[in-house]
CSV table of C-alpha atoms and ligand atoms in Angstrom, one decimal:
chain,number,residue,atom,x,y,z
A,43,UNK,CA,11.6,23.1,11.4
A,44,UNK,CA,14.2,22.1,8.9
A,45,UNK,CA,13.3,18.5,7.9
A,46,UNK,CA,15.0,16.3,5.6
A,47,UNK,CA,12.9,12.9,4.0
A,48,UNK,CA,15.2,10.5,2.7
A,49,UNK,CA,13.1,8.6,-0.2
A,50,UNK,CA,10.5,10.3,-2.2
A,51,UNK,CA,8.2,7.6,-3.2
A,52,UNK,CA,4.4,7.4,-2.1
A,53,UNK,CA,5.1,7.9,1.4
A,54,UNK,CA,8.1,10.6,1.4
A,55,UNK,CA,6.8,12.9,-1.1
A,56,UNK,CA,3.4,12.9,0.6
A,57,UNK,CA,5.4,13.3,3.8
A,58,UNK,CA,7.7,16.1,2.2
A,59,UNK,CA,4.5,18.1,0.5
A,60,UNK,CA,2.3,18.3,3.7
A,61,UNK,CA,4.9,19.4,5.9
A,62,UNK,CA,6.3,22.2,3.6
A,63,UNK,CA,2.7,23.0,3.2
A,64,UNK,CA,2.4,23.0,7.0
A,65,UNK,CA,5.5,25.5,7.0
A,66,UNK,CA,8.3,23.4,7.7
A,67,UNK,CA,11.2,23.9,5.5
A,68,UNK,CA,12.1,20.5,3.6
A,69,UNK,CA,14.7,18.9,1.8
A,70,UNK,CA,13.5,15.9,0.2
A,71,UNK,CA,16.1,13.3,-1.0
A,72,UNK,CA,16.1,10.5,-3.4
A,73,UNK,CA,18.8,8.3,-5.3
A,74,UNK,CA,16.6,8.5,-8.6
A,75,UNK,CA,17.4,11.8,-10.4
A,76,UNK,CA,14.1,12.0,-12.1
A,77,UNK,CA,12.2,11.8,-9.1
A,78,UNK,CA,14.4,14.8,-7.8
A,79,UNK,CA,13.8,16.5,-11.0
A,80,UNK,CA,10.1,16.1,-11.2
A,81,UNK,CA,9.5,17.4,-7.5
A,82,UNK,CA,11.9,20.3,-8.3
A,83,UNK,CA,9.5,21.1,-11.4
A,84,UNK,CA,6.6,21.1,-8.9
A,85,UNK,CA,5.1,17.7,-9.9
A,86,UNK,CA,5.2,14.2,-8.3
A,87,UNK,CA,7.0,11.3,-10.2
A,88,UNK,CA,3.9,9.1,-8.8
A,89,UNK,CA,0.3,9.8,-9.3
A,90,UNK,CA,-1.7,11.0,-5.9
A,91,UNK,CA,-4.6,13.1,-6.0
A,92,UNK,CA,-3.8,16.7,-4.5
A,93,UNK,CA,-0.3,16.1,-4.4
A,94,UNK,CA,1.1,18.0,-7.6
A,95,UNK,CA,-0.8,21.0,-6.5
A,96,UNK,CA,1.4,20.9,-3.1
A,97,UNK,CA,4.4,20.4,-4.9
A,98,UNK,CA,3.6,23.4,-7.4
A,99,UNK,CA,2.9,25.7,-4.8
A,100,UNK,CA,6.0,24.7,-2.6
A,101,UNK,CA,9.0,23.4,-4.7
A,102,UNK,CA,11.4,26.2,-5.2
A,103,UNK,CA,10.4,27.9,-1.9
A,104,UNK,CA,9.9,25.7,1.4
A,105,UNK,CA,10.6,22.7,-0.7
A,106,UNK,CA,13.7,21.1,-2.7
A,107,UNK,CA,14.7,17.9,-3.9
A,108,UNK,CA,18.2,16.6,-4.2
A,109,UNK,CA,20.1,13.4,-4.9
A,110,UNK,CA,22.6,14.4,-1.9
A,111,UNK,CA,22.6,13.6,1.6
A,112,UNK,CA,24.3,17.1,2.3
A,113,UNK,CA,21.3,18.9,3.8
A,114,UNK,CA,21.0,16.5,6.7
A,115,UNK,CA,23.1,18.0,9.1
A,116,UNK,CA,21.0,21.4,8.9
A,117,UNK,CA,17.9,19.7,9.5
A,118,UNK,CA,16.3,19.3,13.0
A,119,UNK,CA,14.6,16.0,12.1
A,120,UNK,CA,15.2,13.3,9.3
A,121,UNK,CA,12.9,10.8,8.1
A,122,UNK,CA,13.4,7.6,6.5
A,123,UNK,CA,11.0,6.7,3.8
A,124,UNK,CA,12.5,3.9,2.0
A,125,UNK,CA,10.7,0.8,0.5
A,126,UNK,CA,10.8,-2.1,2.5
A,127,UNK,CA,10.3,-5.2,0.4
A,128,UNK,CA,10.1,-8.8,1.0
A,129,UNK,CA,13.0,-11.3,0.5
A,130,UNK,CA,12.2,-14.3,-1.5
A,131,UNK,CA,11.3,-16.3,2.0
A,132,UNK,CA,8.7,-13.6,3.0
A,133,UNK,CA,11.1,-12.2,5.5
A,134,UNK,CA,11.7,-8.1,5.3
A,135,UNK,CA,14.6,-6.8,3.1
A,136,UNK,CA,16.0,-3.7,4.9
A,137,UNK,CA,18.9,-3.4,2.5
A,138,UNK,CA,17.7,-0.3,1.3
A,139,UNK,CA,16.6,1.2,4.4
A,140,UNK,CA,19.8,0.3,6.0
A,141,UNK,CA,21.7,2.0,3.2
A,142,UNK,CA,19.9,5.0,3.8
A,143,UNK,CA,20.2,5.0,7.4
A,144,UNK,CA,23.9,4.5,7.1
A,145,UNK,CA,24.3,7.2,4.6
A,146,UNK,CA,22.3,9.6,6.7
A,147,UNK,CA,24.7,8.8,9.6
A,148,UNK,CA,27.7,9.5,7.2
A,149,UNK,CA,26.2,12.8,6.4
A,150,UNK,CA,26.3,13.8,9.8
A,151,UNK,CA,30.0,12.4,10.5
A,152,UNK,CA,31.1,14.6,7.3
A,153,UNK,CA,29.6,17.8,9.0
A,154,UNK,CA,31.6,17.1,12.2
A,155,UNK,CA,29.2,16.4,14.5
A,156,UNK,CA,25.5,15.3,15.1
A,157,UNK,CA,24.0,18.8,15.7
A,158,UNK,CA,22.4,21.0,13.7
A,159,UNK,CA,24.5,23.7,12.1
A,160,UNK,CA,21.9,26.2,11.9
A,161,UNK,CA,21.4,29.1,9.6
A,162,UNK,CA,21.5,31.9,12.3
A,163,UNK,CA,18.2,32.3,11.9
A,164,UNK,CA,17.2,31.1,15.5
A,165,UNK,CA,14.5,29.1,14.3
A,166,UNK,CA,15.9,25.5,15.4
A,167,UNK,CA,14.5,24.3,18.4
A,168,UNK,CA,17.9,23.0,19.9
A,169,UNK,CA,21.0,21.8,18.3
A,170,UNK,CA,20.3,17.9,18.5
A,171,UNK,CA,19.2,15.6,15.5
A,172,UNK,CA,16.0,13.3,15.6
A,173,UNK,CA,16.4,10.3,12.8
A,174,UNK,CA,12.9,9.1,12.3
A,175,UNK,CA,12.0,6.0,10.5
A,176,UNK,CA,8.6,6.3,8.5
A,177,UNK,CA,9.1,3.2,6.7
A,178,UNK,CA,7.2,-0.1,7.9
A,179,UNK,CA,9.7,-2.2,9.7
A,180,UNK,CA,9.7,-5.3,12.1
A,181,UNK,CA,10.1,-4.7,15.5
A,182,UNK,CA,14.2,-6.5,15.3
A,183,UNK,CA,14.1,-4.1,12.2
A,184,UNK,CA,14.6,-1.1,14.5
A,185,UNK,CA,17.7,-2.4,15.9
A,186,UNK,CA,19.2,-3.2,12.5
A,187,UNK,CA,18.5,0.2,11.3
A,188,UNK,CA,19.9,2.0,14.3
A,189,UNK,CA,22.8,-0.2,13.9
A,190,UNK,CA,23.4,0.8,10.3
A,191,UNK,CA,22.9,4.8,11.3
A,192,UNK,CA,25.5,4.8,14.2
A,193,UNK,CA,27.7,2.6,12.1
A,194,UNK,CA,27.4,5.5,9.6
A,195,UNK,CA,27.7,8.4,12.1
A,196,UNK,CA,30.3,7.0,14.4
A,197,UNK,CA,31.2,9.7,17.2
A,198,UNK,CA,28.9,12.3,15.3
A,199,UNK,CA,26.1,10.0,16.6
A,200,UNK,CA,26.3,11.6,20.3
A,201,UNK,CA,23.0,13.0,21.2
A,202,UNK,CA,21.4,11.6,17.9
A,203,UNK,CA,18.2,9.7,18.6
A,204,UNK,CA,16.3,7.1,16.3
A,205,UNK,CA,12.7,7.2,16.5
A,206,UNK,CA,9.8,5.6,14.6
A,207,UNK,CA,6.6,7.0,13.1
A,208,UNK,CA,4.7,4.6,11.2
A,209,UNK,CA,2.5,5.7,8.3
A,210,UNK,CA,-0.8,4.7,7.7
A,211,UNK,CA,-1.9,6.4,4.3
A,212,UNK,CA,-3.6,4.4,1.4
A,213,UNK,CA,-2.2,5.1,-2.2
A,214,UNK,CA,-4.9,6.7,-4.1
A,215,UNK,CA,-5.8,8.9,-1.1
A,216,UNK,CA,-2.4,9.7,0.5
A,217,UNK,CA,-2.6,13.3,1.0
A,218,UNK,CA,-6.1,13.3,2.4
A,219,UNK,CA,-5.2,10.4,4.7
A,220,UNK,CA,-2.1,12.0,5.7
A,221,UNK,CA,-3.6,15.1,6.7
A,222,UNK,CA,-6.6,13.7,8.5
A,223,UNK,CA,-5.3,10.2,10.2
A,224,UNK,CA,-7.1,8.3,12.6
A,225,UNK,CA,-3.9,8.1,14.8
A,226,UNK,CA,-0.5,9.5,15.4
A,227,UNK,CA,1.9,7.1,16.4
A,228,UNK,CA,5.4,8.4,18.0
A,229,UNK,CA,7.8,5.7,18.7
A,230,UNK,CA,10.8,7.1,21.1
A,231,UNK,CA,12.8,6.6,23.6
A,232,UNK,CA,12.9,10.1,25.4
A,233,UNK,CA,10.4,12.8,26.0
A,234,UNK,CA,12.7,15.2,24.1
A,235,UNK,CA,12.1,12.9,21.0
A,236,UNK,CA,8.5,13.1,21.5
A,237,UNK,CA,8.0,16.5,21.9
A,238,UNK,CA,10.3,17.4,18.9
A,239,UNK,CA,7.7,15.0,16.9
A,240,UNK,CA,4.9,16.7,18.5
A,241,UNK,CA,6.0,20.2,17.8
A,242,UNK,CA,6.9,18.9,13.8
A,243,UNK,CA,3.4,17.6,13.7
A,244,UNK,CA,1.4,20.4,15.5
A,245,UNK,CA,0.9,22.9,12.8
A,246,UNK,CA,0.1,19.8,10.0
A,247,UNK,CA,-2.8,18.8,12.4
A,248,UNK,CA,-3.9,22.2,13.4
A,249,UNK,CA,-3.9,23.5,9.6
A,250,UNK,CA,-6.8,20.7,8.6
A,251,UNK,CA,-8.3,20.3,12.1
A,252,UNK,CA,-7.5,16.7,12.2
A,253,UNK,CA,-8.2,15.5,15.7
A,254,UNK,CA,-6.3,12.5,15.4
A,255,UNK,CA,-5.3,10.6,19.1
A,256,UNK,CA,-1.8,10.3,19.4
A,257,UNK,CA,-0.1,7.6,20.8
A,258,UNK,CA,3.5,8.0,22.2
A,259,UNK,CA,5.3,4.6,22.6
A,260,UNK,CA,8.6,3.2,22.4
A,261,UNK,CA,10.1,2.7,18.7
A,262,UNK,CA,9.3,-1.2,18.6
A,263,UNK,CA,5.9,-0.8,20.0
A,264,UNK,CA,5.1,1.8,17.4
A,265,UNK,CA,6.2,-0.3,14.6
A,266,UNK,CA,4.2,-3.6,15.9
A,267,UNK,CA,1.1,-1.4,15.6
A,268,UNK,CA,1.5,-0.5,12.0
A,269,UNK,CA,1.9,-4.4,11.4
A,270,UNK,CA,-0.9,-5.5,13.8
A,271,UNK,CA,-3.3,-3.0,12.0
A,272,UNK,CA,-2.6,-4.4,8.6
A,273,UNK,CA,-2.6,-8.0,9.8
A,274,UNK,CA,-5.8,-7.3,11.2
A,275,UNK,CA,-7.1,-5.6,7.9
A,276,UNK,CA,-6.0,-8.5,5.6
A,277,UNK,CA,-7.3,-11.4,8.2
A,278,UNK,CA,-10.6,-9.6,8.3
A,279,UNK,CA,-10.9,-9.6,4.8
A,280,UNK,CA,-9.7,-13.1,4.6
A,281,UNK,CA,-12.2,-14.2,7.3
A,282,UNK,CA,-15.0,-12.5,5.0
A,283,UNK,CA,-13.6,-14.4,2.0
A,284,UNK,CA,-13.7,-17.9,4.4
A,285,UNK,CA,-17.3,-17.5,5.4
A,286,UNK,CA,-18.0,-16.2,1.8
A,287,UNK,CA,-16.8,-19.8,0.6
A,288,UNK,CA,-18.9,-21.3,3.2
A,289,UNK,CA,-21.9,-19.4,2.1
A,290,UNK,CA,-21.4,-20.0,-1.7
A,291,UNK,CA,-21.4,-23.5,-0.7
A,292,UNK,CA,-25.2,-23.1,0.7
A,293,UNK,CA,-26.3,-21.3,-2.3
A,294,UNK,CA,-26.3,-18.1,0.4
A,295,UNK,CA,-25.3,-14.4,-0.7
A,296,UNK,CA,-22.4,-13.7,1.5
A,297,UNK,CA,-22.9,-9.9,1.3
A,298,UNK,CA,-26.7,-10.0,2.2
A,299,UNK,CA,-24.9,-12.1,5.4
A,300,UNK,CA,-22.1,-9.6,5.8
A,301,UNK,CA,-24.1,-6.4,5.6
A,302,UNK,CA,-26.1,-7.7,8.7
A,303,UNK,CA,-23.2,-8.9,10.5
A,304,UNK,CA,-21.2,-5.5,10.0
A,305,UNK,CA,-24.0,-3.9,12.0
A,306,UNK,CA,-22.3,-5.0,15.2
A,307,UNK,CA,-20.2,-2.2,16.4
A,308,UNK,CA,-18.0,-4.7,17.6
A,309,UNK,CA,-17.1,-5.8,14.3
A,310,UNK,CA,-18.0,-2.8,11.9
A,311,UNK,CA,-19.3,-2.6,8.5
A,312,UNK,CA,-15.7,-2.0,6.7
A,313,UNK,CA,-13.5,-4.4,4.9
A,314,UNK,CA,-16.3,-7.6,4.7
A,315,UNK,CA,-16.4,-7.4,1.0
A,316,UNK,CA,-15.9,-10.9,0.1
A,317,UNK,CA,-14.3,-11.9,-3.3
A,318,UNK,CA,-10.8,-12.7,-5.2
A,319,UNK,CA,-9.1,-11.3,-2.5
A,320,UNK,CA,-6.6,-8.7,-1.2
A,321,UNK,CA,-3.1,-7.7,-3.1
A,322,UNK,CA,-1.1,-4.5,-3.5
A,323,UNK,CA,2.3,-3.3,-2.4
A,324,UNK,CA,1.4,-3.4,1.4
A,325,UNK,CA,-0.7,-6.1,2.8
A,326,UNK,CA,1.0,-9.0,1.3
A,327,UNK,CA,4.4,-8.1,2.0
A,328,UNK,CA,3.7,-6.7,5.4
A,329,UNK,CA,1.8,-9.8,6.5
A,330,UNK,CA,4.5,-12.1,5.4
A,331,UNK,CA,7.3,-9.8,7.4
A,332,UNK,CA,5.6,-10.3,10.5
A,333,UNK,CA,4.9,-13.7,10.0
A,334,UNK,CA,8.7,-14.5,9.0
A,335,UNK,CA,9.8,-12.2,12.1
A,336,UNK,CA,7.2,-14.2,14.5
A,337,UNK,CA,8.8,-17.6,13.1
A,338,UNK,CA,12.5,-16.2,13.7
A,339,UNK,CA,11.4,-15.5,17.0
A,340,UNK,CA,9.8,-19.3,17.6
A,341,UNK,CA,6.2,-18.5,17.2
A,342,UNK,CA,3.8,-19.9,14.3
A,343,UNK,CA,1.5,-17.3,13.9
A,344,UNK,CA,-1.4,-19.8,12.9
A,345,UNK,CA,-4.4,-17.1,12.4
A,346,UNK,CA,-2.1,-15.1,10.0
A,347,UNK,CA,-0.7,-18.2,8.0
A,348,UNK,CA,-4.4,-19.2,7.7
A,349,UNK,CA,-5.5,-15.5,6.7
A,350,UNK,CA,-2.8,-16.2,3.6
A,351,UNK,CA,-3.9,-19.3,2.3
A,352,UNK,CA,-7.2,-18.3,2.3
A,353,UNK,CA,-6.3,-15.4,0.3
A,354,UNK,CA,-3.8,-17.3,-2.1
A,355,UNK,CA,-6.9,-19.8,-2.5
A,356,UNK,CA,-9.6,-17.1,-4.0
A,357,UNK,CA,-8.0,-16.6,-7.4
A,358,UNK,CA,-7.8,-21.0,-7.8
A,359,UNK,CA,-11.7,-21.0,-6.4
A,360,UNK,CA,-12.8,-18.2,-9.5
A,361,UNK,CA,-11.2,-20.6,-11.9
A,362,UNK,CA,-13.2,-23.8,-10.6
A,363,UNK,CA,-16.2,-21.7,-11.0
A,364,UNK,CA,-15.2,-21.2,-14.7
A,365,UNK,CA,-14.3,-24.7,-15.2
A,366,UNK,CA,-17.7,-25.7,-13.7
A,367,UNK,CA,-19.4,-23.8,-16.8
A,368,UNK,CA,-16.7,-23.8,-19.8
A,369,UNK,CA,-13.8,-25.7,-21.1
A,370,UNK,CA,-11.8,-22.6,-22.1
A,371,UNK,CA,-8.6,-23.9,-23.9
A,372,UNK,CA,-8.4,-22.4,-27.2
A,373,UNK,CA,-10.7,-19.9,-26.4
A,374,UNK,CA,-10.9,-16.2,-26.1
A,375,UNK,CA,-11.5,-15.1,-22.1
A,376,UNK,CA,-11.7,-11.4,-21.2
A,377,UNK,CA,-10.1,-10.5,-18.0
A,378,UNK,CA,-11.5,-7.2,-16.6
A,379,UNK,CA,-9.4,-5.2,-14.4
A,380,UNK,CA,-5.5,-5.6,-13.9
A,381,UNK,CA,-4.7,-3.2,-11.0
A,382,UNK,CA,-4.9,-4.4,-7.4
A,383,UNK,CA,-7.5,-2.1,-6.5
A,384,UNK,CA,-9.8,0.9,-8.3
A,385,UNK,CA,-8.2,3.9,-8.6
A,386,UNK,CA,-4.7,3.1,-9.0
A,387,UNK,CA,-2.5,1.7,-11.8
A,388,UNK,CA,-0.3,-0.2,-9.0
A,389,UNK,CA,-0.5,-4.0,-10.3
A,390,UNK,CA,2.0,-5.3,-7.3
A,391,UNK,CA,0.4,-8.6,-6.2
A,392,UNK,CA,-2.7,-8.1,-8.0
A,393,UNK,CA,-5.2,-10.9,-8.1
A,394,UNK,CA,-5.0,-10.4,-11.8
A,395,UNK,CA,-1.5,-12.0,-12.0
A,396,UNK,CA,-2.9,-15.3,-10.5
A,397,UNK,CA,-6.0,-15.5,-12.7
A,398,UNK,CA,-4.2,-14.7,-15.7
A,399,UNK,CA,-1.6,-17.5,-15.2
A,400,UNK,CA,-4.4,-19.9,-14.4
A,401,UNK,CA,-6.2,-19.2,-17.6
A,402,UNK,CA,-3.0,-19.4,-19.6
A,403,UNK,CA,-2.4,-22.9,-17.9
A,404,UNK,CA,-5.8,-23.8,-19.3
A,405,UNK,CA,-4.9,-23.0,-22.6
A,406,UNK,CA,-7.3,-20.2,-23.0
A,407,UNK,CA,-6.5,-17.1,-25.2
A,408,UNK,CA,-6.4,-14.1,-22.7
A,409,UNK,CA,-7.5,-10.8,-23.5
A,410,UNK,CA,-7.1,-8.1,-20.7
A,411,UNK,CA,-8.6,-4.7,-20.0
A,412,UNK,CA,-8.0,-2.1,-17.6
A,413,UNK,CA,-8.6,1.7,-17.4
A,414,UNK,CA,-4.9,2.6,-16.3
A,415,UNK,CA,-3.0,-0.3,-15.5
A,416,UNK,CA,-2.3,-2.4,-18.6
A,417,UNK,CA,0.9,-0.7,-19.3
A,418,UNK,CA,2.3,-1.9,-16.0
A,419,UNK,CA,0.9,-5.7,-16.0
A,420,UNK,CA,2.2,-5.7,-20.0
A,421,UNK,CA,5.6,-5.7,-18.8
A,422,UNK,CA,4.9,-8.9,-16.6
A,423,UNK,CA,2.8,-10.6,-19.4
A,424,UNK,CA,3.7,-9.1,-22.7
A,425,UNK,CA,2.4,-12.2,-24.6
A,426,UNK,CA,-1.3,-11.3,-23.6
A,427,UNK,CA,-3.9,-9.2,-25.6
A,428,UNK,CA,-4.8,-5.9,-24.2
A,429,UNK,CA,-7.9,-4.3,-25.3
A,430,UNK,CA,-8.7,-0.5,-25.3
A,431,UNK,CA,-12.2,-0.9,-23.6
A,432,UNK,CA,-14.1,-3.5,-21.3
A,433,UNK,CA,-16.5,-3.7,-24.4
A,434,UNK,CA,-13.6,-4.8,-27.0
A,435,UNK,CA,-12.3,-7.3,-24.2
A,436,UNK,CA,-15.8,-8.8,-24.2
A,437,UNK,CA,-16.4,-8.9,-27.8
A,438,UNK,CA,-15.9,-12.8,-29.1
A,439,UNK,CA,-15.0,-13.7,-25.7
A,440,UNK,CA,-16.6,-17.1,-24.1
A,441,UNK,CA,-16.2,-16.1,-20.8
A,442,UNK,CA,-15.2,-13.1,-18.7
A,443,UNK,CA,-13.6,-12.9,-15.2
A,444,UNK,CA,-14.2,-9.6,-13.2
A,445,UNK,CA,-11.0,-9.1,-10.8
A,446,UNK,CA,-11.1,-5.2,-10.1
A,447,UNK,CA,-14.3,-3.0,-8.7
A,448,UNK,CA,-13.8,-0.3,-11.4
A,449,UNK,CA,-17.1,1.5,-11.3
A,450,UNK,CA,-17.1,1.5,-15.2
A,451,UNK,CA,-18.1,-2.5,-14.9
A,452,UNK,CA,-21.2,-1.9,-13.4
A,453,UNK,CA,-22.7,-0.3,-16.4
A,454,UNK,CA,-21.5,-2.6,-19.2
A,455,UNK,CA,-24.7,-4.2,-19.6
A,456,UNK,CA,-25.2,-4.3,-23.6
A,457,UNK,CA,-21.4,-5.3,-24.2
A,458,UNK,CA,-22.1,-8.6,-22.8
A,459,UNK,CA,-24.4,-9.0,-26.0
A,460,UNK,CA,-21.4,-9.4,-28.0
A,461,UNK,CA,-19.8,-12.1,-26.2
A,462,UNK,CA,-19.6,-15.6,-28.0
A,463,UNK,CA,-20.4,-17.5,-25.0
A,464,UNK,CA,-19.6,-21.0,-24.0
A,465,UNK,CA,-21.3,-23.8,-26.4
A,466,UNK,CA,-24.3,-24.8,-24.0
A,467,UNK,CA,-24.1,-22.1,-21.3
A,468,UNK,CA,-23.9,-18.8,-23.5
A,469,UNK,CA,-21.6,-16.1,-22.0
A,470,UNK,CA,-20.2,-17.0,-18.9
A,471,UNK,CA,-19.3,-14.2,-16.4
A,472,UNK,CA,-17.2,-15.1,-13.3
A,473,UNK,CA,-17.2,-11.9,-11.2
A,474,UNK,CA,-14.8,-11.7,-8.3
A,475,UNK,CA,-15.8,-8.2,-6.9
A,476,UNK,CA,-19.6,-8.3,-7.3
A,477,UNK,CA,-19.6,-5.2,-9.3
A,478,UNK,CA,-21.4,-6.3,-12.6
A,479,UNK,CA,-25.2,-5.5,-12.2
A,480,UNK,CA,-26.5,-7.4,-15.4
A,481,UNK,CA,-27.6,-11.1,-14.9
A,482,UNK,CA,-30.1,-12.0,-17.7
A,483,UNK,CA,-28.7,-13.6,-20.6
A,484,UNK,CA,-25.7,-14.3,-18.7
A,485,UNK,CA,-24.3,-17.7,-16.9
A,486,UNK,CA,-23.2,-15.5,-13.9
A,487,UNK,CA,-21.3,-16.4,-11.0
A,488,UNK,CA,-20.3,-14.6,-7.9
A,489,UNK,CA,-17.5,-15.6,-6.1
A,490,UNK,CA,-19.1,-15.7,-2.5
A,491,UNK,CA,-22.8,-14.9,-3.4
B,752,NAD,P1,8.4,3.6,-2.8
B,752,NAD,O1,9.2,2.5,-3.3
B,752,NAD,O2,7.1,4.4,-3.7
B,752,NAD,O3,9.6,4.7,-2.5
B,752,NAD,C1,10.9,4.5,-1.9
B,752,NAD,C2,11.7,5.8,-2.6
B,752,NAD,O4,12.9,5.5,-2.0
B,752,NAD,C3,11.9,5.5,-4.2
B,752,NAD,O5,11.8,6.5,-4.7
B,752,NAD,C4,13.6,5.4,-4.2
B,752,NAD,O6,14.1,5.5,-5.1
B,752,NAD,C5,14.1,5.8,-2.8
B,752,NAD,N1,15.5,5.3,-2.6
B,752,NAD,C6,15.8,4.0,-2.4
B,752,NAD,N2,17.0,3.8,-1.6
B,752,NAD,C7,17.6,5.1,-1.4
B,752,NAD,C8,18.4,5.8,-0.8
B,752,NAD,N3,19.4,4.9,-0.3
B,752,NAD,N4,18.4,7.1,-0.6
B,752,NAD,C9,17.3,8.0,-1.1
B,752,NAD,N5,16.5,7.4,-1.4
B,752,NAD,C10,16.3,6.2,-1.8
B,752,NAD,O7,8.1,3.4,-1.5
B,752,NAD,P2,6.7,4.0,-0.6
B,752,NAD,O8,5.2,2.9,-1.0
B,752,NAD,O9,6.8,5.3,-0.4
B,752,NAD,O10,7.0,2.9,0.9
B,752,NAD,C11,8.1,3.4,1.8
B,752,NAD,C12,7.7,2.7,3.0
B,752,NAD,O11,6.7,3.2,3.5
B,752,NAD,C13,7.8,1.2,3.0
B,752,NAD,O12,8.3,0.6,4.1
B,752,NAD,C14,6.3,0.8,2.9
B,752,NAD,O13,5.7,-0.3,3.6
B,752,NAD,C15,5.5,2.1,3.9
B,752,NAD,N6,4.2,2.5,3.5
B,752,NAD,C16,3.6,2.5,2.2
B,752,NAD,C17,2.3,3.0,2.1
B,752,NAD,C18,2.1,3.0,0.7
B,752,NAD,O14,0.7,3.0,0.6
B,752,NAD,N7,2.7,3.0,-0.3
B,752,NAD,C19,1.7,3.2,3.3
B,752,NAD,C20,2.3,3.2,4.4
B,752,NAD,C21,3.3,2.9,4.7
């Protein structure tokens, strides 16, 4: 099939590369010329394992990138994979996505109709066009994107349908997740649109022997599945954190408790690691967006509100544990880990942000370290000192706060000996991720153990 993917970020580039690899003819569109140049050059503008290889193999052949929408009318399917960030009040900002939907409509209108012009090769399944929203949007957002598309397309919208196909991949394992999904969700208004999505995905899933269940539903239910999925995962961590905070009060190791709890099939072992909380580019904005949409519709989502409140409180609880052992005013304090999770340089909504702010409020002299995320956090905290290694960050520090569970932190053993330590308690280590193995000679506090 001929496919256009509008938006070439984490999701769009992965989608475009994997569809090309499955044999489709793909045009990637992005407004950023650097992103377009990189793809045409056979490399990704973002860091994702395996993505560069796919782009190098297919760029210039079954995959090309452009800043223009003029390939849209020749395509059988156009995906919209534009970011959907939060407004100030937490509600979803659909501005970028509706602009892209409108431009997609205008491109079809510019070609005179909503049908595939074809290239004479006879490979097109039929001459109708399907627009598929890949972005994460709220159920009321579906109608807003549809309206924007129809506004751009005018009469050319005849015969065109809008479907939703939410994405569940994770940054850091995007290609592998996309090729081996736990489920594929098609939100359509017609049998025709479902069949087109099935035909599009068929070679992709067949090539990797992925045996993913396909959920066929309407567009609004499909996008709600995505929000329910993320809201559940975020709440599961918050519940583990809430219970972990209770364990800490009783001097009980929350990990021993949750390892046992996770053996219950109804609960499952994943996402029970308590600590300093969730961050990143998806959970916070998605939980906020569905809470705001619920409120707009007259419902107060009490559990989701609580999940956010518990999460917001974890960095402060970490700082309170520090206060119990050391007055860090004027003292050097190391923050180990700045990325929102290991394996990425993404610092959006990283727990390191409130931790650094809390240390600064206490008058501490903060020194940060992360194997890959330093430059990204430097934009937010240019005044902070950044070390080249964890050992250098610890050198002379009164206390260390561990915020990201990078594997390398587990083996820091001797590096703690270079800490200055607090007046009466020696080196203070507050571990927010249960990653530090050494305990001897340290005043060590786990957040929930
Ligand atoms: P991103 O910010 O990495 O990429 C979006 C891209 O769209 C950017 O390259 C930007 O230049 C481009 N763009 C913006 N406006 C445009 C326009 N009018 N025309 C063409 N290109 C335009 O976003 P992302 O992380 O890929 O996320 C996209 C969507 O997928 C979001 O709704 C997100 O919630 C969802 N999602 C993301 C992930 C993830 O792990 N990143 C996982 C699942 C779902």
